CSV table of C-alpha atoms in Angstrom, one decimal:
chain,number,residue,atom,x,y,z
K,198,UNK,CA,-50.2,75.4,-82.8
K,199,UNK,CA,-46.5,75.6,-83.1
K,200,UNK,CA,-46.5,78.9,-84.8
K,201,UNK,CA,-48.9,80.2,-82.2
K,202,UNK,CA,-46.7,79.6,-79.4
K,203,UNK,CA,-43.6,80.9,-80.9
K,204,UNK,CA,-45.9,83.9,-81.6
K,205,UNK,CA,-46.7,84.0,-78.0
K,206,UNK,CA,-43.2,83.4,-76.9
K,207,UNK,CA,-41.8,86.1,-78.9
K,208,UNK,CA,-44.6,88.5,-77.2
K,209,UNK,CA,-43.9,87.4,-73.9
K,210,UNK,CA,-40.0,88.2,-74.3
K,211,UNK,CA,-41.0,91.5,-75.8
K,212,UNK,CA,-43.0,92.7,-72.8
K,213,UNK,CA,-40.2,91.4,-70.8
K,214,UNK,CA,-37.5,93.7,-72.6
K,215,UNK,CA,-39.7,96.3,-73.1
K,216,UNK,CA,-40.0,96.4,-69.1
K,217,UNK,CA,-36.7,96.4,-68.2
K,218,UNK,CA,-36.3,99.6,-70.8
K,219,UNK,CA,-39.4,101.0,-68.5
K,220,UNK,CA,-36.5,101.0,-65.7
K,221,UNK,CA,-34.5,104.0,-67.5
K,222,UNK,CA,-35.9,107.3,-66.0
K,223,UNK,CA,-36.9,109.1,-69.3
K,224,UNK,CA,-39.1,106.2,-70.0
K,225,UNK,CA,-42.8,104.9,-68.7
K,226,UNK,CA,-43.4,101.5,-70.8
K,227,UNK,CA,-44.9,99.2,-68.7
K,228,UNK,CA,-48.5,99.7,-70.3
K,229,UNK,CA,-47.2,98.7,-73.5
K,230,UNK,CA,-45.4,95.5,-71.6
K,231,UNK,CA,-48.3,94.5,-70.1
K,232,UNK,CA,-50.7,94.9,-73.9
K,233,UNK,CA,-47.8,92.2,-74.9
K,234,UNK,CA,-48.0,90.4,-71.9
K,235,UNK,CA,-52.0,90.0,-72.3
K,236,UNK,CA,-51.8,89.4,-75.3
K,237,UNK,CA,-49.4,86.6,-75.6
K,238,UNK,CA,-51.7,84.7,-72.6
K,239,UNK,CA,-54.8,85.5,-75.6
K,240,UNK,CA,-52.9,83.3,-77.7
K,241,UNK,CA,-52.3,80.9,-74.7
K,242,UNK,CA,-55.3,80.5,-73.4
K,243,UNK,CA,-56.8,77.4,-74.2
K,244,UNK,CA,-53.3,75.5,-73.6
K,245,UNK,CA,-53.4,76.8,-69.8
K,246,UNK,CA,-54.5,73.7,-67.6
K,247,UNK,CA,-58.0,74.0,-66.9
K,248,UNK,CA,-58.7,75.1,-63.1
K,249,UNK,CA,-55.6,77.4,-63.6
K,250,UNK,CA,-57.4,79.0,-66.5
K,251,UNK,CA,-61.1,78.6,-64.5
K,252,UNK,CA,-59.5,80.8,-61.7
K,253,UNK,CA,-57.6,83.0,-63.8
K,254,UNK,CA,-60.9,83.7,-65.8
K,255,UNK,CA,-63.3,84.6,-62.7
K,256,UNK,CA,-60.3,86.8,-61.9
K,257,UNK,CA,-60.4,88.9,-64.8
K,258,UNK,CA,-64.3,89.1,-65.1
K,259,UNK,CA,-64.5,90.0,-60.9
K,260,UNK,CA,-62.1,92.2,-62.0
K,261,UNK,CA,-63.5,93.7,-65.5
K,262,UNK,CA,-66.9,93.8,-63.5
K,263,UNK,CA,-65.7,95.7,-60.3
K,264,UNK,CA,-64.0,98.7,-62.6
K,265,UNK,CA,-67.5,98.8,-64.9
K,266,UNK,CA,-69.6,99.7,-61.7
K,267,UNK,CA,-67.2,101.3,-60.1
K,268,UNK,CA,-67.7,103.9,-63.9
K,269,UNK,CA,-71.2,103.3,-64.4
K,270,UNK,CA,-73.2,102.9,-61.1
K,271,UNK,CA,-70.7,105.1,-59.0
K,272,UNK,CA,-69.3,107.7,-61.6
K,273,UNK,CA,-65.7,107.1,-60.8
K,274,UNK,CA,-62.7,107.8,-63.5
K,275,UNK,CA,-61.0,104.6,-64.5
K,276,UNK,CA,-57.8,104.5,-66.5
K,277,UNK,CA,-59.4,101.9,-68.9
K,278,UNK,CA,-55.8,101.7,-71.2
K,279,UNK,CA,-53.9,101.2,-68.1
K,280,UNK,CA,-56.3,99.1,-66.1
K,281,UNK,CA,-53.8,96.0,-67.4
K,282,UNK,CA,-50.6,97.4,-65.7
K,283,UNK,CA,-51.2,95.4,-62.5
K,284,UNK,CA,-48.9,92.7,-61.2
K,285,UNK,CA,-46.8,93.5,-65.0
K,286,UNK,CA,-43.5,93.9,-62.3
K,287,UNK,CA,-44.1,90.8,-61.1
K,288,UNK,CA,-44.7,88.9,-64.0
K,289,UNK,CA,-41.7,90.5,-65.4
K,290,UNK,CA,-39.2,89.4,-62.3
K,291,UNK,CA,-40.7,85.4,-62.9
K,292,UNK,CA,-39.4,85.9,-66.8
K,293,UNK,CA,-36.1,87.4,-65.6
K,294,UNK,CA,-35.8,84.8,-63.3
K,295,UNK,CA,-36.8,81.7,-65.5
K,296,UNK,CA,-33.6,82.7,-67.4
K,297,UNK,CA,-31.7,81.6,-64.9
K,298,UNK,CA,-32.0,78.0,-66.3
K,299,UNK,CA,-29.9,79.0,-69.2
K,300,UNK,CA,-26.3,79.7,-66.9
K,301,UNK,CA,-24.1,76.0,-67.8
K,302,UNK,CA,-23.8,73.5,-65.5
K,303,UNK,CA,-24.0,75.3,-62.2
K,304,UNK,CA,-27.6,75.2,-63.0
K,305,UNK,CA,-28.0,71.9,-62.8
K,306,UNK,CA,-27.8,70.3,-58.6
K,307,UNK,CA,-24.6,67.9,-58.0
K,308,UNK,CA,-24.8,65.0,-56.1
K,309,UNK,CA,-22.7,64.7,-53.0
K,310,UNK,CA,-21.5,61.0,-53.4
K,311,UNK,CA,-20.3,61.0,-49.8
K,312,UNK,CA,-23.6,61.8,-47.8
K,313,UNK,CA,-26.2,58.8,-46.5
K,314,UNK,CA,-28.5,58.3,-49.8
K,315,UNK,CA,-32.0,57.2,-47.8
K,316,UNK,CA,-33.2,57.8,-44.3
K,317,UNK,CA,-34.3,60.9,-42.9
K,318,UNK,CA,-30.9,62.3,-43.1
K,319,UNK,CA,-31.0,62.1,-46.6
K,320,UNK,CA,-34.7,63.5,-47.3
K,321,UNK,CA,-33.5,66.3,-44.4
K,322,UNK,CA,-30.9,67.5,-47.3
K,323,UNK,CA,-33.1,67.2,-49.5
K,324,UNK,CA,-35.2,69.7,-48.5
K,325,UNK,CA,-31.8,72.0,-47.5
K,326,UNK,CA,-31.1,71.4,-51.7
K,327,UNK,CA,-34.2,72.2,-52.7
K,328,UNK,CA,-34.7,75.5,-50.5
K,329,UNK,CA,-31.0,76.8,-51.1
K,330,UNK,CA,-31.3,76.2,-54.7
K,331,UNK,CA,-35.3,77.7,-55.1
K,332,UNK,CA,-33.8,81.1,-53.9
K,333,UNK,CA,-33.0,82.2,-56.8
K,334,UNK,CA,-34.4,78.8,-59.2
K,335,UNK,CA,-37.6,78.9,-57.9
K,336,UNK,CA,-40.2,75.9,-59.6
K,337,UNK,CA,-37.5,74.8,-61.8
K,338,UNK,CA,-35.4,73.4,-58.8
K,339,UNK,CA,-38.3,71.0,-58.2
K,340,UNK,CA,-38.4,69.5,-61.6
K,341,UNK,CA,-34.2,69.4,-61.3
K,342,UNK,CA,-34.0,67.3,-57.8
K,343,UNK,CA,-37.2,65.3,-58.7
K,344,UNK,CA,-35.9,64.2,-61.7
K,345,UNK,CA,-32.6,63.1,-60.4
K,346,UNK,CA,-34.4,61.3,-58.1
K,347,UNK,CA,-36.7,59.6,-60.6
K,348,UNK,CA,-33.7,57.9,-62.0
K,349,UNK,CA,-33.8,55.6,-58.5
K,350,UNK,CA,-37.6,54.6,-59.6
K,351,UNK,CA,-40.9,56.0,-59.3
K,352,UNK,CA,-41.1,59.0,-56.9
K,353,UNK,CA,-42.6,58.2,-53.2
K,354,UNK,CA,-44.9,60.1,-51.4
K,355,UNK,CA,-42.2,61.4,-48.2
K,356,UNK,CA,-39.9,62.7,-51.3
K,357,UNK,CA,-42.6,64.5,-53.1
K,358,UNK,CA,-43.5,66.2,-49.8
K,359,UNK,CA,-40.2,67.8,-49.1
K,360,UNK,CA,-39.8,68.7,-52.5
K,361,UNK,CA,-42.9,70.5,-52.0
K,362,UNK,CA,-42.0,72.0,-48.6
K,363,UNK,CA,-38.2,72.7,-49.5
K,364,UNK,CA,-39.3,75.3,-52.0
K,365,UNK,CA,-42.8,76.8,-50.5
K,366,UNK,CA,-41.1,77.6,-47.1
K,367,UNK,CA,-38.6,79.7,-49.0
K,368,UNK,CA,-41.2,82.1,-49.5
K,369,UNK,CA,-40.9,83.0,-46.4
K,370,UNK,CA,-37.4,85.6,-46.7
K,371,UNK,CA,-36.4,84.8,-50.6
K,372,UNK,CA,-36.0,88.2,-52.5
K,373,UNK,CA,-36.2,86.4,-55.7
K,374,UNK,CA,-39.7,84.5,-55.1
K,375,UNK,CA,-42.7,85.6,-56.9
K,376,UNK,CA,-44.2,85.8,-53.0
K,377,UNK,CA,-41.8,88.8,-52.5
K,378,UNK,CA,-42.8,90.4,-56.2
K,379,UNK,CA,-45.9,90.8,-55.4
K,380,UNK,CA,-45.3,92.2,-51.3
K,381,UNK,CA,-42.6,94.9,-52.7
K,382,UNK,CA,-45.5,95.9,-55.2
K,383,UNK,CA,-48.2,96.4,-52.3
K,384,UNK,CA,-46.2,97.4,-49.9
K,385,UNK,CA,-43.3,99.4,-51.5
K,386,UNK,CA,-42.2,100.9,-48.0
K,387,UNK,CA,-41.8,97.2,-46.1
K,388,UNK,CA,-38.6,97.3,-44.7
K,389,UNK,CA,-36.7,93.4,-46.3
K,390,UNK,CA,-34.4,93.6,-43.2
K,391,UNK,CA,-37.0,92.9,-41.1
K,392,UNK,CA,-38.5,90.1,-42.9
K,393,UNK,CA,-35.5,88.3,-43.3
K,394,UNK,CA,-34.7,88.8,-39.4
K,395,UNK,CA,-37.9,86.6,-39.3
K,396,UNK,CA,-38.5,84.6,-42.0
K,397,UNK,CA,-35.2,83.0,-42.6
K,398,UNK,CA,-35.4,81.3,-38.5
K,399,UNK,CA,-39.0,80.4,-39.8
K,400,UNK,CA,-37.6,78.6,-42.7
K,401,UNK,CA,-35.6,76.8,-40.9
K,402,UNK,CA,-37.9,75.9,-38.5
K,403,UNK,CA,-40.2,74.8,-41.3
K,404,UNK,CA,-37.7,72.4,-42.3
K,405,UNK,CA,-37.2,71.4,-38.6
K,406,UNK,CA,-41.2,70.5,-38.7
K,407,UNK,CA,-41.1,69.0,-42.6
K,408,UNK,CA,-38.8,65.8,-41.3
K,409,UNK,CA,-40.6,65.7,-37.7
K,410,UNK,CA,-43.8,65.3,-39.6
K,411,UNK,CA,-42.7,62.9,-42.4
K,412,UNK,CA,-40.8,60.5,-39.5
K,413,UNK,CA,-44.2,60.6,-38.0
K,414,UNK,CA,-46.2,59.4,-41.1
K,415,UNK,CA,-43.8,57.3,-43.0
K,416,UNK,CA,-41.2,54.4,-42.3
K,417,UNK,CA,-38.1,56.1,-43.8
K,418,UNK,CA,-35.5,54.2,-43.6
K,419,UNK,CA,-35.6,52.9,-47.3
K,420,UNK,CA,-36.8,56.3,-48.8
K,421,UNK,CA,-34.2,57.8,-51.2
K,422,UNK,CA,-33.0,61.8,-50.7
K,423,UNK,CA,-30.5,63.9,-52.3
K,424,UNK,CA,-27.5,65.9,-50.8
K,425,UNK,CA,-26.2,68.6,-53.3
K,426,UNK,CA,-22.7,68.7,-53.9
K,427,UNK,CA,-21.0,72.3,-52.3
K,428,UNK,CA,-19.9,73.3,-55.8
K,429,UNK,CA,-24.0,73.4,-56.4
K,430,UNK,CA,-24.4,76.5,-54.5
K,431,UNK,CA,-22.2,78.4,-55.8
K,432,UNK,CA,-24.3,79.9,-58.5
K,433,UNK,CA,-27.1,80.7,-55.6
K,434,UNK,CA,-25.1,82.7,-53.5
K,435,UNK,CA,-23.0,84.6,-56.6
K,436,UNK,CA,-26.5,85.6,-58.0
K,437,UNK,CA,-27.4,87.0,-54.3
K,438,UNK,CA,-24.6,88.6,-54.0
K,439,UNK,CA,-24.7,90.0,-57.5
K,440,UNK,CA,-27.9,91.5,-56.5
K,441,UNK,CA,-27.2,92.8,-53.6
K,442,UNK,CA,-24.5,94.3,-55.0
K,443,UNK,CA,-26.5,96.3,-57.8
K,444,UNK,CA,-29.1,97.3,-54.7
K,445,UNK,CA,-26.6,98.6,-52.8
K,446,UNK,CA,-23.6,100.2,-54.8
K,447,UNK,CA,-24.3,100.3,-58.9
K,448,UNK,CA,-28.2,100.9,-59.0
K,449,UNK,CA,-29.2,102.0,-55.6
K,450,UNK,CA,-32.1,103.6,-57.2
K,451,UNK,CA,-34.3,100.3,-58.4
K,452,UNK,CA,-35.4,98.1,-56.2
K,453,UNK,CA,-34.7,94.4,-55.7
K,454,UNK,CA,-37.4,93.1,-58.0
K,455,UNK,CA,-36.4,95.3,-61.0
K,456,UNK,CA,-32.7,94.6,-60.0
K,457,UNK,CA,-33.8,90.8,-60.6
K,458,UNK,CA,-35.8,91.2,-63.5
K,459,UNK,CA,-32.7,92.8,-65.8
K,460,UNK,CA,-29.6,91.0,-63.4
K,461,UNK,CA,-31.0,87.4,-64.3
K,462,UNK,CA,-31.4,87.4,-68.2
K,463,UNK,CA,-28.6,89.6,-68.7
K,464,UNK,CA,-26.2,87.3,-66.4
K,465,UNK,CA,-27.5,84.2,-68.9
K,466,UNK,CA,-27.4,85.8,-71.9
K,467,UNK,CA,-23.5,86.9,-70.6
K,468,UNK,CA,-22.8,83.1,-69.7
K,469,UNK,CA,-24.0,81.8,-72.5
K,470,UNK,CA,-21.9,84.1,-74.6
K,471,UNK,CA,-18.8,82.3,-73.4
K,472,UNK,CA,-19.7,79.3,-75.1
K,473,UNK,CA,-20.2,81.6,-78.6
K,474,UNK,CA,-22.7,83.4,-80.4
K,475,UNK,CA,-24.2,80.8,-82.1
K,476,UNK,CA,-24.5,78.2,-79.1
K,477,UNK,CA,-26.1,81.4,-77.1
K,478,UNK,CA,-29.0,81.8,-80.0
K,479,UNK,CA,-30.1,78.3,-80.1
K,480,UNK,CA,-30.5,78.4,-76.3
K,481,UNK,CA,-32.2,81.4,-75.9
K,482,UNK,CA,-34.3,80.6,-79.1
K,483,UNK,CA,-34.4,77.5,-76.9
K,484,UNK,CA,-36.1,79.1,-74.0
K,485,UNK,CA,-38.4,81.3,-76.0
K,486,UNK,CA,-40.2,79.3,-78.2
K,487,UNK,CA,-40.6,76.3,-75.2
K,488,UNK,CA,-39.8,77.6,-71.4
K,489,UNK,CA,-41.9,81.0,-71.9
K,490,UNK,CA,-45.1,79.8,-73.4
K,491,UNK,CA,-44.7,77.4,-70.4
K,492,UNK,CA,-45.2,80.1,-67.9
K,493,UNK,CA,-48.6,80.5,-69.4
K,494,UNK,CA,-50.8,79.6,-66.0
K,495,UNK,CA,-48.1,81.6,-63.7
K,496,UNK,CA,-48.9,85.0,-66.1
K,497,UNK,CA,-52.4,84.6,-66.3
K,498,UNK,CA,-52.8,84.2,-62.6
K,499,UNK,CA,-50.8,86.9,-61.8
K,500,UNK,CA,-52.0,89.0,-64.7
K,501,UNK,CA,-55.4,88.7,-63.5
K,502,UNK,CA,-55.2,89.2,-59.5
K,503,UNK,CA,-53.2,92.2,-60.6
K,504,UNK,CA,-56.6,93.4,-62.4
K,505,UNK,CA,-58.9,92.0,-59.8
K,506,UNK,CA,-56.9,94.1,-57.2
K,507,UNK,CA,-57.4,97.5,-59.3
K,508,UNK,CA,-60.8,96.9,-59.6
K,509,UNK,CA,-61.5,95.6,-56.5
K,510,UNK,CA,-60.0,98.8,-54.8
K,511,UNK,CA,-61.2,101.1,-57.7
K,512,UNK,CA,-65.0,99.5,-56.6
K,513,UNK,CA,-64.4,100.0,-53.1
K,514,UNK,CA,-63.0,103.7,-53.2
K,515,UNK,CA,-65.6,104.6,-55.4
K,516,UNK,CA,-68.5,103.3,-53.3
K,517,UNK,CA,-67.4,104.8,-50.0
K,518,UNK,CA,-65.9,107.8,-50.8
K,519,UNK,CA,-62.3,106.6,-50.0
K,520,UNK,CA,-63.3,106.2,-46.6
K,521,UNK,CA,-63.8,102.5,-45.5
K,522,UNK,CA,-61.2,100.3,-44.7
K,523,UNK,CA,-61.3,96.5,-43.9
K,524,UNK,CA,-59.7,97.2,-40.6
K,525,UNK,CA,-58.7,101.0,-38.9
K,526,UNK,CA,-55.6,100.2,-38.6
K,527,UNK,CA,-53.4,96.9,-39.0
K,528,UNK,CA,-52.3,95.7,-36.0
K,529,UNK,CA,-51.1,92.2,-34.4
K,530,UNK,CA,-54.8,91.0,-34.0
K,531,UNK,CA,-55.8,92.1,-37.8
K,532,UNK,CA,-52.2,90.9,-39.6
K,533,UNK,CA,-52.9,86.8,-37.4
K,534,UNK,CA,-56.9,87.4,-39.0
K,535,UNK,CA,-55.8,88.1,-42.3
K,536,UNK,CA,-53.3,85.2,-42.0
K,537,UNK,CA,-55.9,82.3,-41.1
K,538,UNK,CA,-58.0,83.8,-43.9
K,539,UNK,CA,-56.1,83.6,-46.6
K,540,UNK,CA,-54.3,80.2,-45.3
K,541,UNK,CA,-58.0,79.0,-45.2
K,542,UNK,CA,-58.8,80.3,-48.8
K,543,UNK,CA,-56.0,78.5,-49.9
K,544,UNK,CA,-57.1,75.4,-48.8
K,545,UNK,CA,-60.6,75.8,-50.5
K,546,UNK,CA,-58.4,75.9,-53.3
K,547,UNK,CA,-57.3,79.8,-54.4
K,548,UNK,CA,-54.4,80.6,-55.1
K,549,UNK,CA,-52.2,82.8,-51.6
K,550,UNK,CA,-52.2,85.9,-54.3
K,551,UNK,CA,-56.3,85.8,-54.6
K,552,UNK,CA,-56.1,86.3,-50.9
K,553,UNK,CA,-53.2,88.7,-50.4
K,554,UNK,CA,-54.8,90.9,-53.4
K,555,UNK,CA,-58.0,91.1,-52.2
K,556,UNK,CA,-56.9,92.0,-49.0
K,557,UNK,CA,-54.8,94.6,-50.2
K,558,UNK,CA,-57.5,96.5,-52.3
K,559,UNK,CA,-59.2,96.5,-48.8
K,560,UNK,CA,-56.3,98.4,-47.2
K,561,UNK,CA,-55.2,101.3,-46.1
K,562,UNK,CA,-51.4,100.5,-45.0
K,563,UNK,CA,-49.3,103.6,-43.3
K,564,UNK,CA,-45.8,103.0,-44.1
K,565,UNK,CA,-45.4,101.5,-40.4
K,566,UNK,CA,-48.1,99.3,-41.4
K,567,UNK,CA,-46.3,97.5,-44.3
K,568,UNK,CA,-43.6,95.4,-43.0
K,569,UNK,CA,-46.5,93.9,-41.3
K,570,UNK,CA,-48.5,93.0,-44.2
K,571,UNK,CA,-45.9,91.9,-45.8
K,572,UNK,CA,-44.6,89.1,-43.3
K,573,UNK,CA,-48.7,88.1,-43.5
K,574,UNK,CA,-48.7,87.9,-47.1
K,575,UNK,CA,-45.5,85.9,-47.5
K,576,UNK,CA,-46.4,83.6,-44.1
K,577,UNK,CA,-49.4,83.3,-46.0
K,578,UNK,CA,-47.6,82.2,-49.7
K,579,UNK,CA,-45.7,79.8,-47.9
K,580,UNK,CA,-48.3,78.0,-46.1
K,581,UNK,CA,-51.1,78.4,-48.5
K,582,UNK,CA,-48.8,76.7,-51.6
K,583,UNK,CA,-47.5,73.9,-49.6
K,584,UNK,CA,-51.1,72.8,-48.5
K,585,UNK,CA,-53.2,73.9,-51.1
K,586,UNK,CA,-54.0,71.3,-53.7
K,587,UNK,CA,-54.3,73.9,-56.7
K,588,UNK,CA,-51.5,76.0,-55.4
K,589,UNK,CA,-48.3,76.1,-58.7
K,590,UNK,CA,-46.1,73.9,-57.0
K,591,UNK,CA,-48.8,71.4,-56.1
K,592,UNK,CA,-50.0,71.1,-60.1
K,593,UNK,CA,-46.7,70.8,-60.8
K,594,UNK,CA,-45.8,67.9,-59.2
K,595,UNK,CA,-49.3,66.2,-60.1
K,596,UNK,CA,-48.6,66.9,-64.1
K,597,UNK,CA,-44.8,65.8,-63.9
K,598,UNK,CA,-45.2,63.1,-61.3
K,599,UNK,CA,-48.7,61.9,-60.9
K,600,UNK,CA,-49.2,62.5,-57.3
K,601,UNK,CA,-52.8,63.9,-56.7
K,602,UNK,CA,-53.2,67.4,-55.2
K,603,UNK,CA,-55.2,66.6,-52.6
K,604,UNK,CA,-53.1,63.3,-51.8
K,605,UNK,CA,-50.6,66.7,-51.3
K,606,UNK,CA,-53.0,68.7,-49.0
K,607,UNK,CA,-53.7,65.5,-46.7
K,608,UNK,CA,-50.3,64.5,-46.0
K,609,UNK,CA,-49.8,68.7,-45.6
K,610,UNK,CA,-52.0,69.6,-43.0
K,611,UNK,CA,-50.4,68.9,-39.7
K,612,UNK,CA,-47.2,70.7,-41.5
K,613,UNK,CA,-49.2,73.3,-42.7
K,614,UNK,CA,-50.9,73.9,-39.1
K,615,UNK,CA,-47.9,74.0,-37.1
K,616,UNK,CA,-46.2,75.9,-39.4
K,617,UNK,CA,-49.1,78.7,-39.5
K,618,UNK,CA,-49.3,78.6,-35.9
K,619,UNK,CA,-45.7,79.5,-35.7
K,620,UNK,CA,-45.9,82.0,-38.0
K,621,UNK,CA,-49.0,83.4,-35.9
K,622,UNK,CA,-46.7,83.2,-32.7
K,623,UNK,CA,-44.3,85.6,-34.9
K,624,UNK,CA,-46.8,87.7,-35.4
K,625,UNK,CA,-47.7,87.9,-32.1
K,626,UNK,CA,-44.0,88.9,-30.8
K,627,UNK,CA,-43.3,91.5,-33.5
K,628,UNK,CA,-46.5,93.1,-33.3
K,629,UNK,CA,-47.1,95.9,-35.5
K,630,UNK,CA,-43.3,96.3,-36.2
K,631,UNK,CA,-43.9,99.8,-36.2
């Protein structure tokens, strides 16, 4: 077994290396990522947790089934050796990212000794740690805080929630979440500014609504939280700026998510070589033989919506003639439609991206049309992963604490509801931010 996933660790750093090489204009690589990237999740397979593999697998058959009528019923021409390519940039960015984990102690939240420790105070700034810091950390952040706060004693309900909430509402405006990975690569012409106009006051109000709704359930007065230390954030807001930098001045010609997938593991690597050559190949030996095969449920999933959303679309164009569309045109009352769907999906148990990807394939976005769709997808991420009890945040926090995913989904659902119809209200007042 141990062989097998260093095998599939080695594949999976292979596709990621051989994607950022895809970045140079002379060369067009990512099919051959994405052949490494499959086949590394192969060798993975039976070691991804079961309903993430159950829904990963009807993915790829929907998928696989779709693109063989689509060629045999309908006659249409399907790129059979690229059919694998989809979602590959996005998988990519979550490998990039993972590295992250490997840059010293500013990595690693610090405690502010001088801030209340329980009380809603307290789990208020917890929340603020967890979102800051899940920026650019994403799902690692989670395991960082919660385990610090383990160390008081067995993890309570009210702290599990804003761990939870802290990182799913940064979905909203984060660059560096998945959420956003998957928006730039549906809707390439979305214009970030406007997002982050919206979804950063969102966030906040999220948080606003997290501590409202926990005071309302729980007694908190004895509940523990954690208040990071300013020095914390300092690695956040370098790697932000870092990146905004390369978008805007050095590489103006990549966008943010290939910016992320070669900024991250090149500034680890970098860091690491301060410390020596030798300490930087035991870590990043380190982080391919254990945190990569890790990421085995996130690159299935993703791997597979990528192929249901080809075939999906491939089916669809094929059986109309490339002229039916979901909706004529995406507009206020179509983008707050798609929203409760997905939302809805979510807590039937799929994962936000089955929902965004399906509705995608079903799409014919203008460029004045994207924006749109792309504040419904990530409204959509950040609701659906917070209340969904099979969502990657929610099975993460069952396997490392214990706490059921439906125990999750019960205690989220006012929060969820108040946050989606604030988000709908948004949606509403922008309209079709065209």
């Amino acid at each position: 077994m141990s062989r097998r996933r260093d095998l599939a660790g080695g594949l999976i750093l292979l596709g990621l290396l051989v994607q950022i090489l895809s970045f140079l204009p002379a060369l067009e690589l990512t099919r051959f990522a994405s052949y490494t990237l499959w086949l590394a999740t192969a060798l993975l397979w039976f070691d991804i947790p079961r309903r993430t593999r159950q829904q990963s697998g009807v993915l790829l058959v929907l998928g696989v089934g779709f693109l063989v009528l689509a060629a045999w019923r309908h006659g249409a021409e399907v790129d059979w050796a690229g059919s694998l390519t989809g979602n590959v940039y996005v998988v990519a960015m979550l490998l990039g990212v993972s590295f992250v984990g490997l840059i010293g102690g500013q990595a690693t939240p610090v405690a502010d000794r001088t801030a209340e420790r329980t009380g809603a105070g307290a789990l208020f700034r917890t929340w603020l740690g967890v979102h800051v810091l899940g920026i650019v950390l994403n799902l690692s952040t989670v395991f960082m805080v919660g385990d610090r706060l383990a160390r008081q004693g067995e993890l309570r309900v009210p702290q599990l929630l804003m761990l939870n909430r802290g990182l799913s509402s940064a979905a909203l405006w984060s660059p560096f979440f998945a959420s956003m990975g998957v928006v730039l690569t549906l809707a390439p012409d979305m214009q970030y500014s406007r997002i982050l106009i919206v979804g950063l006051p969102l966030a906040a109000c999220a948080g606003l609504i997290a501590i409202v709704d926990l005071r309302r359930q729980f007694d908190l007065s004895t509940v523990t939280g954690f208040s990071l230390a300013p020095r914390s954030l300092l690695m956040p807001v370098a790697m932000a700026v870092l990146v905004l930098l390369f978008y805007q001045v050095i590489t103006p010609g990549l966008g943010i998510v290939s910016i992320i997938t070669f900024l991250m593991p090149a500034t680890a690597l970098a860091s690491q070589l301060v410390s020596g050559p030798r300490r930087a190949r035991r870590q990043l030996t380190s982080h391919v033989r254990q945190r990569l095969p890790m990421m085995r449920g996130e690159i299935s999933l993703f791997l597979a919506a990528g192929l249901l959303t080809l075939g999906l679309s491939t089916y669809v164009e094929a059986l109309t003639g490339s002229q039916w569309t979901l909706f004529a045109r995406f507009g206020t009352l179509e983008a707050m439609a798609s929203l409760v769907a997905i939302v809805v999906s979510a807590v039937l148990g799929l994962h936000p991206i089955i929902g965004i990807s399906v509705l995608a394939s079903m799409l014919q976005l203008s460029a004045q049309e994207q924006t749109l769709f792309a504040f419904v997808a990530l409204g959509a991420w950040a609701i659906g992963t917070s209340v969904g009890p099979l969502s990657g945040i929610n099975l993460s926090l069952q396997g490392r604490y214990g706490i059921s995913g439906f125990v999750m989904m019960r205690h989220n659902l006012v929060y969820a509801l108040s946050l989606l119809v604030l988000v709908l209200a948004a949606i509403a007042l922008t309209g079709r931010w065209g």
